XYZ file of C-alpha atoms in Angstrom:
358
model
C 0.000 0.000 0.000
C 1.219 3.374 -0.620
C 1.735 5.972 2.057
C -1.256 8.226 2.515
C -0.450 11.990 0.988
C 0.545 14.104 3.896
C -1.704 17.309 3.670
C 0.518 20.491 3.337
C 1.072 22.572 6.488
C 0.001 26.092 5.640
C 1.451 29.065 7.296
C -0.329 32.442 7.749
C 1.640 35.830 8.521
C 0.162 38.968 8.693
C 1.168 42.713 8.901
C 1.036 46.493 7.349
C 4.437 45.405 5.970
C 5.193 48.742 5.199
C 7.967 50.255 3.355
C 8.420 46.067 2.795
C 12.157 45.400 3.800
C 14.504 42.788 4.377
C 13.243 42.566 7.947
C 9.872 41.598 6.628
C 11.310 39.826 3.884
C 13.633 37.327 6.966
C 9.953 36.863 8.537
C 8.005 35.914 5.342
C 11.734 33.270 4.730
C 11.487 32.096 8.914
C 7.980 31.426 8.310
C 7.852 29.527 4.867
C 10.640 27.242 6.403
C 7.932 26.105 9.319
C 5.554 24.697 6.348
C 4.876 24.078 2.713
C 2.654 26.976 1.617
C 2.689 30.540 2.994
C -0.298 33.036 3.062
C 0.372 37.229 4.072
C -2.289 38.673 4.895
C -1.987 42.258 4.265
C -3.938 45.360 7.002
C -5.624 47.826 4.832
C -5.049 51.573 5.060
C -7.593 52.287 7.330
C -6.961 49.087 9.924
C -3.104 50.717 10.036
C -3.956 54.003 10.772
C -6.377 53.685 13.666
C -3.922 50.709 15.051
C -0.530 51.535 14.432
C -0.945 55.630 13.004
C -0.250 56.266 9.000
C 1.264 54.074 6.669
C 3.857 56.095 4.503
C 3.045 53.178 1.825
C -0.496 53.417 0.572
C -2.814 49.725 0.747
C -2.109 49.246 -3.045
C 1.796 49.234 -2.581
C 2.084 47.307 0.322
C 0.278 44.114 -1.510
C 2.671 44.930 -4.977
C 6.098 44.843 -2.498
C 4.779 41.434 -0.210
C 3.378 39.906 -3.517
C 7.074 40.477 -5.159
C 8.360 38.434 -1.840
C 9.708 35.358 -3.349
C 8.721 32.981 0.237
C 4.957 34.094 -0.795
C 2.858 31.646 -2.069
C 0.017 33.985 -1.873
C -1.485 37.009 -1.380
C -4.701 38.106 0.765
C -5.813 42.008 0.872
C -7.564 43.676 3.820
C -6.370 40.806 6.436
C -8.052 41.709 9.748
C -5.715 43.589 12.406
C -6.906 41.273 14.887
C -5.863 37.339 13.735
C -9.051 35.793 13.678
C -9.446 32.284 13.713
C -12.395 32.168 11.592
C -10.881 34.787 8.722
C -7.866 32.191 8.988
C -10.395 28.700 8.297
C -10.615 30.045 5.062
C -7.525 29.623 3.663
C -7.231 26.437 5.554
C -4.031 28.022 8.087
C -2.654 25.104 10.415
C -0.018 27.023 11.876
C 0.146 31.041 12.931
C 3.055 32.949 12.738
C 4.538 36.400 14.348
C 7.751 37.813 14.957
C 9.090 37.519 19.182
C 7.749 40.540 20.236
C 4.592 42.092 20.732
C 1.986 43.068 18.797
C -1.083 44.971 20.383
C -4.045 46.542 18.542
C -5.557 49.978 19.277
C -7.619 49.368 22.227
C -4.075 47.584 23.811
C -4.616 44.073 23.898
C -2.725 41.256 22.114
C -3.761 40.861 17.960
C -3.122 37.387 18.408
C -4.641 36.237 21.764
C -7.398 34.075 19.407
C -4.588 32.409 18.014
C -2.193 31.736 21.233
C -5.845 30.283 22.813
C -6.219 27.828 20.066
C -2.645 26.748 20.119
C -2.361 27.550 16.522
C 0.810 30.394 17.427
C 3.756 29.977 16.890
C 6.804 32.955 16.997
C 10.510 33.068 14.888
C 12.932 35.280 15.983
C 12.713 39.081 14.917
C 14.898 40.442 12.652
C 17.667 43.094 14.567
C 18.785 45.891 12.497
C 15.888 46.970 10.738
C 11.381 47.926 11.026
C 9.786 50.618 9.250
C 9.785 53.143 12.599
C 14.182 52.757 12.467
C 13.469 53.884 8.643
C 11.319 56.344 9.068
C 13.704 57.895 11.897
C 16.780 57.725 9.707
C 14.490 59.657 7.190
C 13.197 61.750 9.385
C 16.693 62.671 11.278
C 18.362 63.489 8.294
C 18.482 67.502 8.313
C 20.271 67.429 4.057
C 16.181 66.231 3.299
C 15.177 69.821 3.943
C 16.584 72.534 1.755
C 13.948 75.496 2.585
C 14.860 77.813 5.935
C 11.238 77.526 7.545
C 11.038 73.766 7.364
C 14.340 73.820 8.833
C 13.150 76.066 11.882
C 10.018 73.483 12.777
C 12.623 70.622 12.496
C 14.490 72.333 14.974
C 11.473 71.935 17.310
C 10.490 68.632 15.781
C 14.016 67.437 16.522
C 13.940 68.052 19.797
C 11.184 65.729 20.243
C 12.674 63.011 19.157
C 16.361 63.887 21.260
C 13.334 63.985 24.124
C 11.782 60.476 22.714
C 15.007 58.680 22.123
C 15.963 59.693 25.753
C 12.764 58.449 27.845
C 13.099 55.143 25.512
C 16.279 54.207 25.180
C 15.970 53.659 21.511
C 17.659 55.499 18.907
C 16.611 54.942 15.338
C 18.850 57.205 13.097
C 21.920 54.419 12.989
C 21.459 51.324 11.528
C 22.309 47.943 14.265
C 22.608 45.625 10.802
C 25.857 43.516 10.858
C 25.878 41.608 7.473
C 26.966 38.136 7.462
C 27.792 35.928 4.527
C 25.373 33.701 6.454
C 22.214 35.733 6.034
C 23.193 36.519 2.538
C 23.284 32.683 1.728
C 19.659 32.677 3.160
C 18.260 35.010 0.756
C 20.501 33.824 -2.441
C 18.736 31.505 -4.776
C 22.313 29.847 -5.223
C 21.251 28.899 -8.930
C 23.702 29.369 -11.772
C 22.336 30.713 -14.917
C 21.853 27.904 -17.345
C 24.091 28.116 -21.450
C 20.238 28.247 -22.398
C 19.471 31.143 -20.335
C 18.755 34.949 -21.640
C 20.699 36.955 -18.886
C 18.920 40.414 -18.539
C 21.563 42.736 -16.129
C 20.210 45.439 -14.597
C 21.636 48.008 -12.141
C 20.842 50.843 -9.423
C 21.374 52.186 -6.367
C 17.836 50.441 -5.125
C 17.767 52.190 -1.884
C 14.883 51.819 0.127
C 13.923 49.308 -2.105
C 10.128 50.024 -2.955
C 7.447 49.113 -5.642
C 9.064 51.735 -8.054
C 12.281 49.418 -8.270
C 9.882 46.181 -7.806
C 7.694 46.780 -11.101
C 10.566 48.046 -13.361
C 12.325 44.685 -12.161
C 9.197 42.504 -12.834
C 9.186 44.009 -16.601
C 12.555 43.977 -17.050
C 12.771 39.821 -16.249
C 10.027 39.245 -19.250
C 12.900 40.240 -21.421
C 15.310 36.852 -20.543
C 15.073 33.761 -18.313
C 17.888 34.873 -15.613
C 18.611 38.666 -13.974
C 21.534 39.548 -12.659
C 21.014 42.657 -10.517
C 23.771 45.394 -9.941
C 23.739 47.384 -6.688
C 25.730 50.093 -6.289
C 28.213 51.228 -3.732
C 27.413 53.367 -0.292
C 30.514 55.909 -2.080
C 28.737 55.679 -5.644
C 25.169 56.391 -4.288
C 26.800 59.207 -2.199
C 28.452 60.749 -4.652
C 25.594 61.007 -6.950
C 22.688 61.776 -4.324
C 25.505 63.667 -1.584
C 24.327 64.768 2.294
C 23.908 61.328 3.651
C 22.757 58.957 1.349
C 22.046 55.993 0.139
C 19.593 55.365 3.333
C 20.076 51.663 3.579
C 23.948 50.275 3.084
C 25.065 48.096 0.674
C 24.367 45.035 2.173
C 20.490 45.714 3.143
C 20.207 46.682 -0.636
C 21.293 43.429 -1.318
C 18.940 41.872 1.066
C 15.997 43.665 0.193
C 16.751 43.000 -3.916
C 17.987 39.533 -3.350
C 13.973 39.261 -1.687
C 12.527 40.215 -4.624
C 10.999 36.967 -7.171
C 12.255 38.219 -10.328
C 15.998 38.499 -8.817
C 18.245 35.434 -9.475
C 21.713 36.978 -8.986
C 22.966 40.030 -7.564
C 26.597 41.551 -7.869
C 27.641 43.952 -4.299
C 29.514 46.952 -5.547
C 28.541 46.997 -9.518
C 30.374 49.332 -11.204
C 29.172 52.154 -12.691
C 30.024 51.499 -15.848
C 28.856 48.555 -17.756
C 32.025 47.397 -19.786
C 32.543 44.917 -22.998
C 34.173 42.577 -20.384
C 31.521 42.713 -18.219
C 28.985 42.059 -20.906
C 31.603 39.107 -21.956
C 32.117 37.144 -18.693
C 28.424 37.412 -17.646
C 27.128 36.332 -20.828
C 24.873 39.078 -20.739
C 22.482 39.368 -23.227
C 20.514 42.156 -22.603
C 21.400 45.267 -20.695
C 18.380 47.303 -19.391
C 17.235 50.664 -17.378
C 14.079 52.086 -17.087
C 12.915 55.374 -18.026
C 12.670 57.013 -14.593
C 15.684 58.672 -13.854
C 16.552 60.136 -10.007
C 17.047 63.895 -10.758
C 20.943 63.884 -8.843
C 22.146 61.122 -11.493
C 21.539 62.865 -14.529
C 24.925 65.130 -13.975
C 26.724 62.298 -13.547
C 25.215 59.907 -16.520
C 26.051 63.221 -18.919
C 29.729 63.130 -18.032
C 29.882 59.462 -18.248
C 27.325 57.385 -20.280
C 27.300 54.031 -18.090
C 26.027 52.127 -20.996
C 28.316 53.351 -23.700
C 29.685 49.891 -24.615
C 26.268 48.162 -24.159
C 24.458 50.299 -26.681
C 28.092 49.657 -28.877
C 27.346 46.321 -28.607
C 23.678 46.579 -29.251
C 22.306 45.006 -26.319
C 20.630 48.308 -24.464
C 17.009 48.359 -23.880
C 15.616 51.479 -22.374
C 12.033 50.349 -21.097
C 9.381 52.337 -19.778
C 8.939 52.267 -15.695
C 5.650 51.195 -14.986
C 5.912 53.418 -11.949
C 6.989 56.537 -11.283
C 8.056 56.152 -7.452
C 11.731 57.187 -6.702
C 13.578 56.888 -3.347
C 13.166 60.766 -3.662
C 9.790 60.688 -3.456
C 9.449 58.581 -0.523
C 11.491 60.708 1.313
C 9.503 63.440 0.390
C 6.358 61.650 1.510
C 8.032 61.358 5.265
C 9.018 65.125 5.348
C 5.286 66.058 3.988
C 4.116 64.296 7.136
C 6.653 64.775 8.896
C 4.912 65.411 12.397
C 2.322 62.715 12.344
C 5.660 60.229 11.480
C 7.298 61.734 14.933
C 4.543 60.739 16.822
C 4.159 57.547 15.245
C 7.739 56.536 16.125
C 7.678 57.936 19.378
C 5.045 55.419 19.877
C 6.674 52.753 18.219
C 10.163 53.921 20.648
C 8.182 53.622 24.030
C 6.057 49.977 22.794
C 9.583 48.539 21.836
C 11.412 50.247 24.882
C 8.581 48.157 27.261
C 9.382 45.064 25.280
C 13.010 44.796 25.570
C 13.627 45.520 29.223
């Protein structure tokens, strides 16, 4: 007789997942390891605000950048703050799964206390180094972001809520606690070698803050071969081109965050700027592509020094169009816009984490 199919275990995690990064991208991997299939369940816009304050990703975004997440099997929109065991039933969830801290709703009690009863819960270890309230404080704490004098008087004042925040929490969210390790790199590489039958599509950026601008341009670019090799800039490059204090994330939570992504096979740390002949040679590189979206600081730099001069030579540049429009720019310009109502959301965020970790 032949064994009886095992059914496959099927893991829910849920979350705003906003500004998706490799922090959320380490959960969604943790998770997917504990089972066979993995549903996110993504909040809406108007479950994050009244539970956790404004999302600086709108609904829409958020379910593009976790869909992209290549340990997501699939997708559900306008998942319920609170886990409920009944919204879970019907996708058939056997196991439940949260980072190790805490996660409380508006009115202060436990989002998963449904699931912990039913001993469906399970928690992985959180991710150090990273969460959307650390990036929104390195955004936010940057004073090169604001160029006009007024806006620089109310961050004054602004600023000296957060010295006052950071001080009655302990927690400081303007420098980055990531220490890369070859180890957690291995955990997000695919490890597969491009195949003599493969079209290799190379593509390259700074990718910082990695967002559904860079996502969708990468999805379209893949259609055009079977393999992409992604290039991500240095910390010196993207701070010679942007200046003040970018890129936002380093190097190696670039690669993270791209290495993440579905349409990613391969990624090269510290990719020149210039795409040579050699390059093109020992890569096997078929097609070379950028999108139409430029950031406004590169353009002085791509007119003294065409990056794809030998690519177009050798007749393998594509320009495509970007499906979207976002920049890294523009997200930062989103946090200054709102720049008060992300204070107090941090400040929030500060004292909830402060409680947890003493």
């Amino acid at each position: 007789m032949s064994e009886e199919k095992k059914k496959p275990v099927r893991v829910w995690v849920d979350g705003c997942f906003d500004m998706m990064h490799w922090g959320h991208a380490n959960l969604c991997r943790q998770a997917r390891l504990l089972g066979d299939f993995l549903v996110v369940g993504v909040h809406n816009d108007a479950e994050v605000r009244l539970n956790k304050g404004p999302p600086v990703m709108n609904e829409n975004e958020r379910y593009t950048a976790v869909e992209a997440c290549k340990w997501v099997d699939q997708l559900v929109k306008d998942a319920p703050y609170y886990t409920s065991l009944e919204f879970c039933a019907k996708y058939d969830i056997d196991i439940i799964i949260h980072g190790d801290d805490v996660s409380v709703g508006a009115d202060g009690t436990d989002t998963y206390a449904a699931a912990k009863a039913a001993g469906k819960f399970q928690t992985v270890p959180r991710t150090i180094g990273v969460s959307s309230t650390d990036l929104v404080g390195r955004m936010i704490d940057e004073s090169h972001f604001v160029k006009d004098d007024d806006v620089k008087k109310d961050r004054k004042r602004a600023d000296s809520l957060t010295e006052a925040s950071q001080s009655s929490t302990g927690a400081k969210t303007i420098v980055s606690q990531f220490l890369p390790l070859s180890r957690r790199i291995v955990q997000f590489s695919d490890q597969v070698e491009p195949k003599k039958s493969d079209t290799i599509v190379y593509v390259d950026g700074g990718f910082d803050m990695f967002h559904v601008g860079h996502i969708e341009f990468l999805k379209e670019a893949k259609k055009l071969g079977s393999y992409m090799i992604v290039g991500i800039h240095s910390d010196d490059m993207i701070n010679e081109i942007k200046g003040d204090n970018y890129p936002i994330m380093n190097v190696h939570e670039r690669t993270l965050s791209v290495l993440s992504c579905r349409y990613v096979d391969e990624v090269i740390i510290g990719a020149p700027w210039a795409v040579s002949k050699q390059m093109i040679e020992d890569l096997a590189i078929t097609k070379v592509v950028h999108g139409s979206i430029y950031e406004e600081e590169a353009k002085e730099k791509y007119e003294k020094q065409d990056p794809y001069a030998d690519a177009k030579e050798a007749k393998v540049y594509q320009e495509i169009q970007s499906p979207n429009g976002l920049t890294t720019t523009d997200l930062v310009g989103r946090i200054i816009a709102n720049r008060s109502a992300f204070l107090a959301r941090n400040k929030k965020k500060q004292q909830h984490e402060a409680a947890i970790n003493k």
